[in-house]
């Protein structure tokens, strides 16, 4: 796995792990990488300084938020996961069916292609991107 420092077109910095350099390029060109702060798909590699651990005991705790932003996003993630149903890639069709009264309304979260999300908004269906990746999709 390769860790890259990334930057979106709005100047937000974040990290990403990829199987290979080709894997990063493939995902980026397909629009599958988005900024963790604003959701922009215009993402590039940022300049990275090498990080050499002094010992294995110094490994970072990946479960503890590093700053206030990460703590807030984690709190939001927990609230959404505890109070809504994950519908995966069926999000757009589920949201539309609820809006049109075909199925009972309930809180949902999931994924949608950019075109599908835009169509929902154009049709007056209230949706918003979340500032995190679903745990169901994360490894």
PDB file of C-alpha atoms in Angstrom:
ATOM      1  CA  UNK A   1       0.000   0.000   0.000  1.00  0.00           C
ATOM      2  CA  UNK A   2       1.136   3.538  -0.779  1.00  0.00           C
ATOM      3  CA  UNK A   3       0.141   6.596   1.252  1.00  0.00           C
ATOM      4  CA  UNK A   4      -0.181   9.856  -0.663  1.00  0.00           C
ATOM      5  CA  UNK A   5      -0.680  13.373   0.609  1.00  0.00           C
ATOM      6  CA  UNK A   6      -3.476  14.786  -1.540  1.00  0.00           C
ATOM      7  CA  UNK A   7      -4.839  18.271  -2.237  1.00  0.00           C
ATOM      8  CA  UNK A   8      -8.099  19.282  -3.901  1.00  0.00           C
ATOM      9  CA  UNK A   9      -8.607  22.253  -6.212  1.00  0.00           C
ATOM     10  CA  UNK A  10      -9.918  24.270  -3.240  1.00  0.00           C
ATOM     11  CA  UNK A  11      -6.659  23.782  -1.306  1.00  0.00           C
ATOM     12  CA  UNK A  12      -7.797  21.181   1.241  1.00  0.00           C
ATOM     13  CA  UNK A  13      -5.108  18.685   2.281  1.00  0.00           C
ATOM     14  CA  UNK A  14      -5.846  15.058   3.187  1.00  0.00           C
ATOM     15  CA  UNK A  15      -4.266  11.594   2.956  1.00  0.00           C
ATOM     16  CA  UNK A  16      -5.158   8.519   0.951  1.00  0.00           C
ATOM     17  CA  UNK A  17      -3.911   4.939   0.800  1.00  0.00           C
ATOM     18  CA  UNK A  18      -3.691   3.156  -2.541  1.00  0.00           C
ATOM     19  CA  UNK A  19      -2.668  -0.283  -3.759  1.00  0.00           C
ATOM     20  CA  UNK A  20      -0.207   1.241  -6.241  1.00  0.00           C
ATOM     21  CA  UNK A  21       0.633   4.414  -8.147  1.00  0.00           C
ATOM     22  CA  UNK A  22      -1.326   3.050 -11.121  1.00  0.00           C
ATOM     23  CA  UNK A  23      -4.240   2.326  -8.785  1.00  0.00           C
ATOM     24  CA  UNK A  24      -4.271   5.957  -7.646  1.00  0.00           C
ATOM     25  CA  UNK A  25      -4.188   7.239 -11.235  1.00  0.00           C
ATOM     26  CA  UNK A  26      -6.947   4.864 -12.298  1.00  0.00           C
ATOM     27  CA  UNK A  27      -9.233   5.903  -9.429  1.00  0.00           C
ATOM     28  CA  UNK A  28      -8.453   9.610  -9.903  1.00  0.00           C
ATOM     29  CA  UNK A  29      -9.154   9.558 -13.644  1.00  0.00           C
ATOM     30  CA  UNK A  30     -12.461   7.744 -12.984  1.00  0.00           C
ATOM     31  CA  UNK A  31     -13.475  10.461 -10.499  1.00  0.00           C
ATOM     32  CA  UNK A  32     -13.493   7.962  -7.624  1.00  0.00           C
ATOM     33  CA  UNK A  33     -11.288  10.053  -5.323  1.00  0.00           C
ATOM     34  CA  UNK A  34     -12.869  13.032  -3.616  1.00  0.00           C
ATOM     35  CA  UNK A  35     -11.794  15.593  -1.041  1.00  0.00           C
ATOM     36  CA  UNK A  36     -12.660  14.567   2.511  1.00  0.00           C
ATOM     37  CA  UNK A  37     -13.461  18.202   3.350  1.00  0.00           C
ATOM     38  CA  UNK A  38     -15.556  19.464   0.415  1.00  0.00           C
ATOM     39  CA  UNK A  39     -16.167  16.465  -1.862  1.00  0.00           C
ATOM     40  CA  UNK A  40     -14.353  17.906  -4.893  1.00  0.00           C
ATOM     41  CA  UNK A  41     -13.211  15.227  -7.343  1.00  0.00           C
ATOM     42  CA  UNK A  42     -10.399  17.474  -8.652  1.00  0.00           C
ATOM     43  CA  UNK A  43      -7.628  15.908  -6.579  1.00  0.00           C
ATOM     44  CA  UNK A  44      -3.861  15.861  -7.121  1.00  0.00           C
ATOM     45  CA  UNK A  45      -0.893  14.470  -5.223  1.00  0.00           C
ATOM     46  CA  UNK A  46       0.650  17.037  -2.881  1.00  0.00           C
ATOM     47  CA  UNK A  47       4.301  17.352  -1.934  1.00  0.00           C
ATOM     48  CA  UNK A  48       5.117  14.866   0.834  1.00  0.00           C
ATOM     49  CA  UNK A  49       7.945  14.841   3.323  1.00  0.00           C
ATOM     50  CA  UNK A  50       9.274  11.369   4.114  1.00  0.00           C
ATOM     51  CA  UNK A  51       8.275  10.033   7.525  1.00  0.00           C
ATOM     52  CA  UNK A  52      10.541   7.497   9.153  1.00  0.00           C
ATOM     53  CA  UNK A  53       9.340   5.922  12.394  1.00  0.00           C
ATOM     54  CA  UNK A  54      11.991   5.633  15.085  1.00  0.00           C
ATOM     55  CA  UNK A  55      10.541   2.369  16.382  1.00  0.00           C
ATOM     56  CA  UNK A  56       7.470   0.194  16.030  1.00  0.00           C
ATOM     57  CA  UNK A  57       6.164   1.535  19.371  1.00  0.00           C
ATOM     58  CA  UNK A  58       5.717   4.982  17.819  1.00  0.00           C
ATOM     59  CA  UNK A  59       3.002   3.893  15.389  1.00  0.00           C
ATOM     60  CA  UNK A  60       0.136   6.366  15.285  1.00  0.00           C
ATOM     61  CA  UNK A  61      -3.200   5.473  16.854  1.00  0.00           C
ATOM     62  CA  UNK A  62      -5.447   5.510  13.785  1.00  0.00           C
ATOM     63  CA  UNK A  63      -8.646   5.326  15.847  1.00  0.00           C
ATOM     64  CA  UNK A  64      -8.136   8.568  17.778  1.00  0.00           C
ATOM     65  CA  UNK A  65      -9.118  11.795  15.971  1.00  0.00           C
ATOM     66  CA  UNK A  66      -6.075  14.005  15.356  1.00  0.00           C
ATOM     67  CA  UNK A  67      -7.932  17.322  15.557  1.00  0.00           C
ATOM     68  CA  UNK A  68     -11.301  18.951  16.264  1.00  0.00           C
ATOM     69  CA  UNK A  69     -12.466  18.512  12.656  1.00  0.00           C
ATOM     70  CA  UNK A  70     -11.850  14.745  12.735  1.00  0.00           C
ATOM     71  CA  UNK A  71     -13.591  14.469  16.125  1.00  0.00           C
ATOM     72  CA  UNK A  72     -16.647  16.316  14.791  1.00  0.00           C
ATOM     73  CA  UNK A  73     -16.789  14.181  11.646  1.00  0.00           C
ATOM     74  CA  UNK A  74     -16.492  10.989  13.723  1.00  0.00           C
ATOM     75  CA  UNK A  75     -19.345  12.150  15.976  1.00  0.00           C
ATOM     76  CA  UNK A  76     -21.473  12.867  12.882  1.00  0.00           C
ATOM     77  CA  UNK A  77     -20.600   9.451  11.411  1.00  0.00           C
ATOM     78  CA  UNK A  78     -21.678   7.673  14.587  1.00  0.00           C
ATOM     79  CA  UNK A  79     -24.963   9.617  14.721  1.00  0.00           C
ATOM     80  CA  UNK A  80     -25.804   8.853  11.087  1.00  0.00           C
ATOM     81  CA  UNK A  81     -24.846   5.177  11.319  1.00  0.00           C
ATOM     82  CA  UNK A  82     -26.880   4.743  14.529  1.00  0.00           C
ATOM     83  CA  UNK A  83     -29.967   6.611  13.286  1.00  0.00           C
ATOM     84  CA  UNK A  84     -30.315   5.702   9.602  1.00  0.00           C
ATOM     85  CA  UNK A  85     -30.294   2.701   7.285  1.00  0.00           C
ATOM     86  CA  UNK A  86     -27.364   2.049   4.945  1.00  0.00           C
ATOM     87  CA  UNK A  87     -28.736   1.405   1.433  1.00  0.00           C
ATOM     88  CA  UNK A  88     -25.452   1.307  -0.520  1.00  0.00           C
ATOM     89  CA  UNK A  89     -25.646   2.120  -4.219  1.00  0.00           C
ATOM     90  CA  UNK A  90     -29.466   2.011  -4.040  1.00  0.00           C
ATOM     91  CA  UNK A  91     -29.422   5.440  -2.392  1.00  0.00           C
ATOM     92  CA  UNK A  92     -30.709   7.421  -5.398  1.00  0.00           C
ATOM     93  CA  UNK A  93     -33.586   5.030  -6.140  1.00  0.00           C
ATOM     94  CA  UNK A  94     -34.514   4.745  -2.437  1.00  0.00           C
ATOM     95  CA  UNK A  95     -34.497   8.538  -1.970  1.00  0.00           C
ATOM     96  CA  UNK A  96     -36.626   9.016  -5.096  1.00  0.00           C
ATOM     97  CA  UNK A  97     -39.106   6.304  -4.039  1.00  0.00           C
ATOM     98  CA  UNK A  98     -39.541   7.943  -0.615  1.00  0.00           C
ATOM     99  CA  UNK A  99     -39.946  11.404  -2.157  1.00  0.00           C
ATOM    100  CA  UNK A 100     -42.610  10.108  -4.552  1.00  0.00           C
ATOM    101  CA  UNK A 101     -44.463   8.303  -1.732  1.00  0.00           C
ATOM    102  CA  UNK A 102     -43.854   4.812  -3.143  1.00  0.00           C
ATOM    103  CA  UNK A 103     -42.232   3.612   0.106  1.00  0.00           C
ATOM    104  CA  UNK A 104     -42.450   4.882   3.709  1.00  0.00           C
ATOM    105  CA  UNK A 105     -40.015   7.658   4.616  1.00  0.00           C
ATOM    106  CA  UNK A 106     -37.044   6.791   6.806  1.00  0.00           C
ATOM    107  CA  UNK A 107     -33.538   8.121   7.372  1.00  0.00           C
ATOM    108  CA  UNK A 108     -31.083   6.568   4.892  1.00  0.00           C
ATOM    109  CA  UNK A 109     -27.474   6.954   3.833  1.00  0.00           C
ATOM    110  CA  UNK A 110     -25.495   5.358   1.029  1.00  0.00           C
ATOM    111  CA  UNK A 111     -23.679   6.111  -2.211  1.00  0.00           C
ATOM    112  CA  UNK A 112     -24.784   7.656  -5.479  1.00  0.00           C
ATOM    113  CA  UNK A 113     -23.040   8.453  -8.719  1.00  0.00           C
ATOM    114  CA  UNK A 114     -22.510  12.185  -9.225  1.00  0.00           C
ATOM    115  CA  UNK A 115     -25.000  12.278 -12.124  1.00  0.00           C
ATOM    116  CA  UNK A 116     -27.672  10.567  -9.997  1.00  0.00           C
ATOM    117  CA  UNK A 117     -27.120  12.953  -7.072  1.00  0.00           C
ATOM    118  CA  UNK A 118     -27.390  15.974  -9.400  1.00  0.00           C
ATOM    119  CA  UNK A 119     -30.640  14.594 -10.858  1.00  0.00           C
ATOM    120  CA  UNK A 120     -32.099  14.158  -7.359  1.00  0.00           C
ATOM    121  CA  UNK A 121     -31.296  17.793  -6.538  1.00  0.00           C
ATOM    122  CA  UNK A 122     -32.660  19.025  -9.882  1.00  0.00           C
ATOM    123  CA  UNK A 123     -35.911  17.189  -9.118  1.00  0.00           C
ATOM    124  CA  UNK A 124     -36.174  18.895  -5.708  1.00  0.00           C
ATOM    125  CA  UNK A 125     -35.250  15.822  -3.675  1.00  0.00           C
ATOM    126  CA  UNK A 126     -33.210  17.007  -0.660  1.00  0.00           C
ATOM    127  CA  UNK A 127     -29.895  15.134  -0.407  1.00  0.00           C
ATOM    128  CA  UNK A 128     -26.423  16.133   0.737  1.00  0.00           C
ATOM    129  CA  UNK A 129     -22.972  14.543   0.523  1.00  0.00           C
ATOM    130  CA  UNK A 130     -21.468  13.293   3.764  1.00  0.00           C
ATOM    131  CA  UNK A 131     -17.916  14.271   4.782  1.00  0.00           C
ATOM    132  CA  UNK A 132     -16.829  10.671   5.313  1.00  0.00           C
ATOM    133  CA  UNK A 133     -16.767   7.285   3.633  1.00  0.00           C
ATOM    134  CA  UNK A 134     -19.257   4.735   4.930  1.00  0.00           C
ATOM    135  CA  UNK A 135     -17.787   2.057   7.190  1.00  0.00           C
ATOM    136  CA  UNK A 136     -19.574  -0.528   5.026  1.00  0.00           C
ATOM    137  CA  UNK A 137     -17.393   0.559   2.075  1.00  0.00           C
ATOM    138  CA  UNK A 138     -14.160   0.976   4.044  1.00  0.00           C
ATOM    139  CA  UNK A 139     -11.782  -1.947   4.489  1.00  0.00           C
TER     140      UNK A 139
END
